[in-house]
Short mmCIF file of C-alpha atoms in Angstrom, two decimals:
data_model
loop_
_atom_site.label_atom_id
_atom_site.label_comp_id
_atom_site.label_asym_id
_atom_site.label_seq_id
_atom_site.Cartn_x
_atom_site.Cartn_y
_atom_site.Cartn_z
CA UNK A 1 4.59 10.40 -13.09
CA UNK A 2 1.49 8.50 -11.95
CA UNK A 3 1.83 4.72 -13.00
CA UNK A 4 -1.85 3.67 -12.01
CA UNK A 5 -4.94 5.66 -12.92
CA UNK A 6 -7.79 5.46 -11.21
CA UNK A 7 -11.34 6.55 -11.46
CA UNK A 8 -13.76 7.71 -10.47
CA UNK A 9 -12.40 10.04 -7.46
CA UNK A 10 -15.61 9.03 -5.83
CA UNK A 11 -18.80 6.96 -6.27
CA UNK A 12 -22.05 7.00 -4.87
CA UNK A 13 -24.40 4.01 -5.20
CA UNK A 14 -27.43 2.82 -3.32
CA UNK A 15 -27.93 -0.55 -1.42
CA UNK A 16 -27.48 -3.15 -3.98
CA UNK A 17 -25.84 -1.62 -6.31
CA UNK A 18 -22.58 -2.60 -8.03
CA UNK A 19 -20.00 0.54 -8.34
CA UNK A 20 -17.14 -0.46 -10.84
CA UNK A 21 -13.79 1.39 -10.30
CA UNK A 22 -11.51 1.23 -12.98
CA UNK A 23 -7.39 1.55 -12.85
CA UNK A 24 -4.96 1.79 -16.05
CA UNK A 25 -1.62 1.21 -16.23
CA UNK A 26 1.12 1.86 -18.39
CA UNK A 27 4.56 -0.20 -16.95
CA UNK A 28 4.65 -3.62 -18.81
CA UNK A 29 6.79 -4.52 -15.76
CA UNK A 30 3.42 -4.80 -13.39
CA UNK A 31 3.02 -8.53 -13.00
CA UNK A 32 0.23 -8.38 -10.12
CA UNK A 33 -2.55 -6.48 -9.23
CA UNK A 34 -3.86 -6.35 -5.60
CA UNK A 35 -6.88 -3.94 -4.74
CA UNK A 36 -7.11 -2.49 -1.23
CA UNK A 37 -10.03 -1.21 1.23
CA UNK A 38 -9.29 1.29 3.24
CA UNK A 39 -10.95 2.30 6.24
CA UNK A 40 -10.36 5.81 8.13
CA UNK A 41 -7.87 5.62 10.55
CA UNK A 42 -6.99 2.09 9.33
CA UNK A 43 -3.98 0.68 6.96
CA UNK A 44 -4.97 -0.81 3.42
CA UNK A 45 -6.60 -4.17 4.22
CA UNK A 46 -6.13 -6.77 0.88
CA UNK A 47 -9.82 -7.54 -0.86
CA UNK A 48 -8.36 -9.55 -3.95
CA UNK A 49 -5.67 -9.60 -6.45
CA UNK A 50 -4.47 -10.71 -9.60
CA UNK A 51 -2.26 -11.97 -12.37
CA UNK A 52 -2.03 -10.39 -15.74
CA UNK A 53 -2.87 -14.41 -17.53
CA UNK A 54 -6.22 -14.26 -16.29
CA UNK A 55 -8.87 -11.69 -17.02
CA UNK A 56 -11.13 -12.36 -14.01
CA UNK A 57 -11.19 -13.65 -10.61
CA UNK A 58 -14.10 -13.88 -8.20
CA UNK A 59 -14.36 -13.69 -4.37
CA UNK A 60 -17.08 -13.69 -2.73
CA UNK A 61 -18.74 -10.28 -3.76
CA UNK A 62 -15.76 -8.76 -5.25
CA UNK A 63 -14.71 -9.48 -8.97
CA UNK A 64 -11.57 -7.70 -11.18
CA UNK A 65 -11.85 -7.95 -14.52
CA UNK A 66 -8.24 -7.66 -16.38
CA UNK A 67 -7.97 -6.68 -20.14
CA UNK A 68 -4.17 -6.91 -20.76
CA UNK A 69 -4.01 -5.42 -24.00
CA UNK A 70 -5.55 -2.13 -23.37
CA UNK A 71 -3.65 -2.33 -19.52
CA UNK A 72 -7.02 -1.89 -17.67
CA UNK A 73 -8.13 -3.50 -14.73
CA UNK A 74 -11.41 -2.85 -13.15
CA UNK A 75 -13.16 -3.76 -9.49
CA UNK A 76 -17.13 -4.70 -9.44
CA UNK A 77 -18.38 -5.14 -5.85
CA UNK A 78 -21.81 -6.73 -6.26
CA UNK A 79 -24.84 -6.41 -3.60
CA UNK A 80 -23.07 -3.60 -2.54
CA UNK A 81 -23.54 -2.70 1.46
CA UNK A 82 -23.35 0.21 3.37
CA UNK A 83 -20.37 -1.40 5.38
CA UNK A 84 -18.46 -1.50 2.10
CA UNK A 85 -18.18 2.54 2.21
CA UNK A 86 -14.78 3.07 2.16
CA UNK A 87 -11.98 3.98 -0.13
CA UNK A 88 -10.40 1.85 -2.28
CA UNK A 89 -6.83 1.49 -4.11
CA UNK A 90 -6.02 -0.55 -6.92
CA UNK A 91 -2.27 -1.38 -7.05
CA UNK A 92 0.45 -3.01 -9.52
CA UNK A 93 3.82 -4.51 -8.60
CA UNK A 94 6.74 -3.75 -10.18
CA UNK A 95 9.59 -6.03 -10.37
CA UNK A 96 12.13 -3.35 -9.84
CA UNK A 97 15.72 -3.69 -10.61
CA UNK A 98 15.86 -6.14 -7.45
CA UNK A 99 14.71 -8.99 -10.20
CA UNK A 100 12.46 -10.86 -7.76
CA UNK A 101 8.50 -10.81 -7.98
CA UNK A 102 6.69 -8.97 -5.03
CA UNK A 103 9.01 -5.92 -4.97
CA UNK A 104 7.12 -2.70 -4.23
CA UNK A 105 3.61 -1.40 -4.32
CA UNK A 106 2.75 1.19 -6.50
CA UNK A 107 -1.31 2.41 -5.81
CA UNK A 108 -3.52 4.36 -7.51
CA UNK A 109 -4.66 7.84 -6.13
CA UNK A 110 -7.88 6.17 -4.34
CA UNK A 111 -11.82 6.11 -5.25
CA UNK A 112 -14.26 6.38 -1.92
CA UNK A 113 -17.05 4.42 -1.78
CA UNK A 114 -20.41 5.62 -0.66
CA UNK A 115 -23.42 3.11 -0.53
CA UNK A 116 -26.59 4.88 0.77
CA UNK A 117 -29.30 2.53 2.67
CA UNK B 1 -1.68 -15.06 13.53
CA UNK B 2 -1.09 -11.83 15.09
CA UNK B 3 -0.92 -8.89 11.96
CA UNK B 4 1.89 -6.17 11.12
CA UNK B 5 1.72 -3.76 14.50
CA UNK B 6 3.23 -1.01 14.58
CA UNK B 7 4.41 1.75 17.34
CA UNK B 8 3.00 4.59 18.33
CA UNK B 9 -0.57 4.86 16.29
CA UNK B 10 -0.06 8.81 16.75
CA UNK B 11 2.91 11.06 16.57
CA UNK B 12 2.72 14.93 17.94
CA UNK B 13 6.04 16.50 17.72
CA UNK B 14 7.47 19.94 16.82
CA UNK B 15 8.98 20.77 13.61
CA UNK B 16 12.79 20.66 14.17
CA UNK B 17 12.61 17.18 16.30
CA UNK B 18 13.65 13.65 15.62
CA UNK B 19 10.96 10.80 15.71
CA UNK B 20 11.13 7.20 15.16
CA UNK B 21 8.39 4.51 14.15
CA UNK B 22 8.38 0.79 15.06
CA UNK B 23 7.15 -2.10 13.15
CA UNK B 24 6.55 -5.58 13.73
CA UNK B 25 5.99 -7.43 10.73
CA UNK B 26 4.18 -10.83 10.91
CA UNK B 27 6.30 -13.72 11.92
CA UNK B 28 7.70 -15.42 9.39
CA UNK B 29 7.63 -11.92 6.31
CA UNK B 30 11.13 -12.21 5.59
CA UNK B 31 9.82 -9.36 3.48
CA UNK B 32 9.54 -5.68 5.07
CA UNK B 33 8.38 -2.38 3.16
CA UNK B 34 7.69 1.35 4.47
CA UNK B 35 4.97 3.56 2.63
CA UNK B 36 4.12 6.96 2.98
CA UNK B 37 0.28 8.06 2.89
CA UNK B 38 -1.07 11.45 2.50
CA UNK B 39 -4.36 12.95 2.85
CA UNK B 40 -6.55 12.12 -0.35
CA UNK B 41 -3.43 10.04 -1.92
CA UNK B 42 -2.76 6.39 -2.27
CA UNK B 43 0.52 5.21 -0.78
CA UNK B 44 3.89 6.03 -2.27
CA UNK B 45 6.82 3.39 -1.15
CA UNK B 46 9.75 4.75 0.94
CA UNK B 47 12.07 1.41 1.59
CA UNK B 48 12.03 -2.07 1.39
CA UNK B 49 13.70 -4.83 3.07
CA UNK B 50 14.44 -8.69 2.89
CA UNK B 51 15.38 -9.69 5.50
CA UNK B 52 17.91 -7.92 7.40
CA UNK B 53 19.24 -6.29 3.85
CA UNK B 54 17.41 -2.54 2.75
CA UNK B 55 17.50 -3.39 -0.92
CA UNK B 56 16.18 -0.34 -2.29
CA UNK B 57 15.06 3.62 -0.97
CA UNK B 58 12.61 5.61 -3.00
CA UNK B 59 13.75 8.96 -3.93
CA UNK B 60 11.40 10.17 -1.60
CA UNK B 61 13.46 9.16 1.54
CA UNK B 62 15.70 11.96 1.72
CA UNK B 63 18.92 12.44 3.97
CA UNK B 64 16.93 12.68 7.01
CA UNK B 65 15.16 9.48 7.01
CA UNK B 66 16.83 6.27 8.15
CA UNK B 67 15.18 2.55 8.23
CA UNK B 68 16.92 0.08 10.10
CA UNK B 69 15.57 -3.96 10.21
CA UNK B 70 19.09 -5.26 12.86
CA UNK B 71 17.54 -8.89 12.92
CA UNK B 72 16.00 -9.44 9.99
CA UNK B 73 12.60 -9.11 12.52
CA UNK B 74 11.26 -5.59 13.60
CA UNK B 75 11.99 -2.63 11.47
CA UNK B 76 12.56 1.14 12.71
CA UNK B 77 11.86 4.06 10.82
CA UNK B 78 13.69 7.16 11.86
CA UNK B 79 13.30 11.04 10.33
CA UNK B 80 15.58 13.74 11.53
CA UNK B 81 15.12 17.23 11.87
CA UNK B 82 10.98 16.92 11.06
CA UNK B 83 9.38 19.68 8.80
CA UNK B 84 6.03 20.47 8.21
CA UNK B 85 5.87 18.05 4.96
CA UNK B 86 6.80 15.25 7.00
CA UNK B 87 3.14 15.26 8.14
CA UNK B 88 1.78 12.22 6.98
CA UNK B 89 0.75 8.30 7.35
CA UNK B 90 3.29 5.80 7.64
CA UNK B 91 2.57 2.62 7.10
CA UNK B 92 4.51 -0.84 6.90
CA UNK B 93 3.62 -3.85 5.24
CA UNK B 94 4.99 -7.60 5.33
CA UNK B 95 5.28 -10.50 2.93
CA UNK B 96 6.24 -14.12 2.56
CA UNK B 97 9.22 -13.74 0.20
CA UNK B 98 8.82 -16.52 -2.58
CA UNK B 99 9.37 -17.52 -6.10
CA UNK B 100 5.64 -16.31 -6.57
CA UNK B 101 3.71 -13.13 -5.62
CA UNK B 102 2.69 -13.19 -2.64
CA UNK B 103 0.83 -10.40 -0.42
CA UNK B 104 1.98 -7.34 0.98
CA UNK B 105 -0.31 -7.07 4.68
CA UNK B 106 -0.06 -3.42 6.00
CA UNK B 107 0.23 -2.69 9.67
CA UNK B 108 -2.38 0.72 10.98
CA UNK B 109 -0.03 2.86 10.67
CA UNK B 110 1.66 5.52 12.15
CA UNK B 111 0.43 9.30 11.81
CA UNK B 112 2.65 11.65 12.34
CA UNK B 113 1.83 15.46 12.69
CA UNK B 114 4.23 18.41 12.78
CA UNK B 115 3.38 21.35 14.68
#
């Protein structure tokens, strides 16, 4: 049962260019959304996250965009670099029978980056 | 601030043998989780653990895995009797354990490969 779609498998963009990767969920229990970068050999390294009572955050290049009633999240990266190649996970947490906030992780299958010079 | 390290970066063993994975969250993650990463997949959670207490195992930690956090601090991993499935990436993350979300920061991993 895969709880977070994501898509595309892969992108290619130039320099410049803003790839969007989209994730969709279906658990009404996700309360936070995290995306991760992901360099080979390296562990998931945090870009930006967010709650499901605002429908879009900004950092520096990177911007989600949340629609809560359709359960869709989606990552823009803008001016898009070749050092932003990579893959990339969204993620939801789920509350989990523990009660508390910040329980587990659960990711979606990955989308790898390519931006050509 | 020093990140979540973890011990050894590569694993070689045979299929049969017993292995076990260290990881040091960062200081003050009361918060300690265990993730499993395969090739072309996005992580999958094995265990988690505040504190000292392992509050909940995945269904994908069978009888031959074992985590262990004795202090509340560093966190072990242990998988008996490997087999060839075992082959994989595991990773652990830390978090600050609050009344809001906060973070989960993942460690390099550990990649383990079963001849």
């Amino acid at each position: 049962q895969q709880q977070v779609k994501q898509s595309p498998q892969s992108l290619i963009v130039q320099k410049g260019g803003i790839p969007i990767i989209n994730c969709a969920y279906e658990n009404t229990a996700f309360d936070y959304f995290p995306w991760y970068q992901q360099f080979p050999g390296k562990g998931p390294a945090l870009l930006i996250a967010i709650r499901p009572d605002v429908s879009e955050k900004k950092e520096g290049r990177f911007t989600i965009s949340f629609n809560k009633s359709a359960k869709q999240f989606s990552l823009h990266i803008m001016d898009s670099q070749p050092g932003d190649s990579a893959t990339y996970f969204c993620a939801a947490h789920d509350r989990g029978y523990s009660g508390g906030s910040n329980y587990k992780l659960t990711f979606g299958k990955g989308t790898l980056l390519t931006v050509n010079p | 601030d020093t990140g979540v390290s973890q011990d050894p970066r590569h694993k070689i063993t045979k299929r049969g043998q017993n292995v076990t994975f260290r990881c040091d969250p960062i200081s003050e993650h009361n918060r300690l989780y265990w993730y499993r990463q395969t090739l072309g997949q996005g992580p999958e959670f094995l265990t988690y653990f505040q504190n000292e207490a392992q509050l909940e195992k995945s269904r994908l930690l069978s009888d031959r895995f074992s985590a262990e956090r004795p202090k509340g601090s560093f966190s072990t991993l242990e998988i008996q009797r490997t087999e060839q499935g075992d082959s994989a990436m595991y990773l652990c993350a830390s978090s600050l354990g609050t009344r809001t979300n906060q973070p989960q920061h993942f460690g390099d991993g550990t990649r383990l490969s079963i001849l």
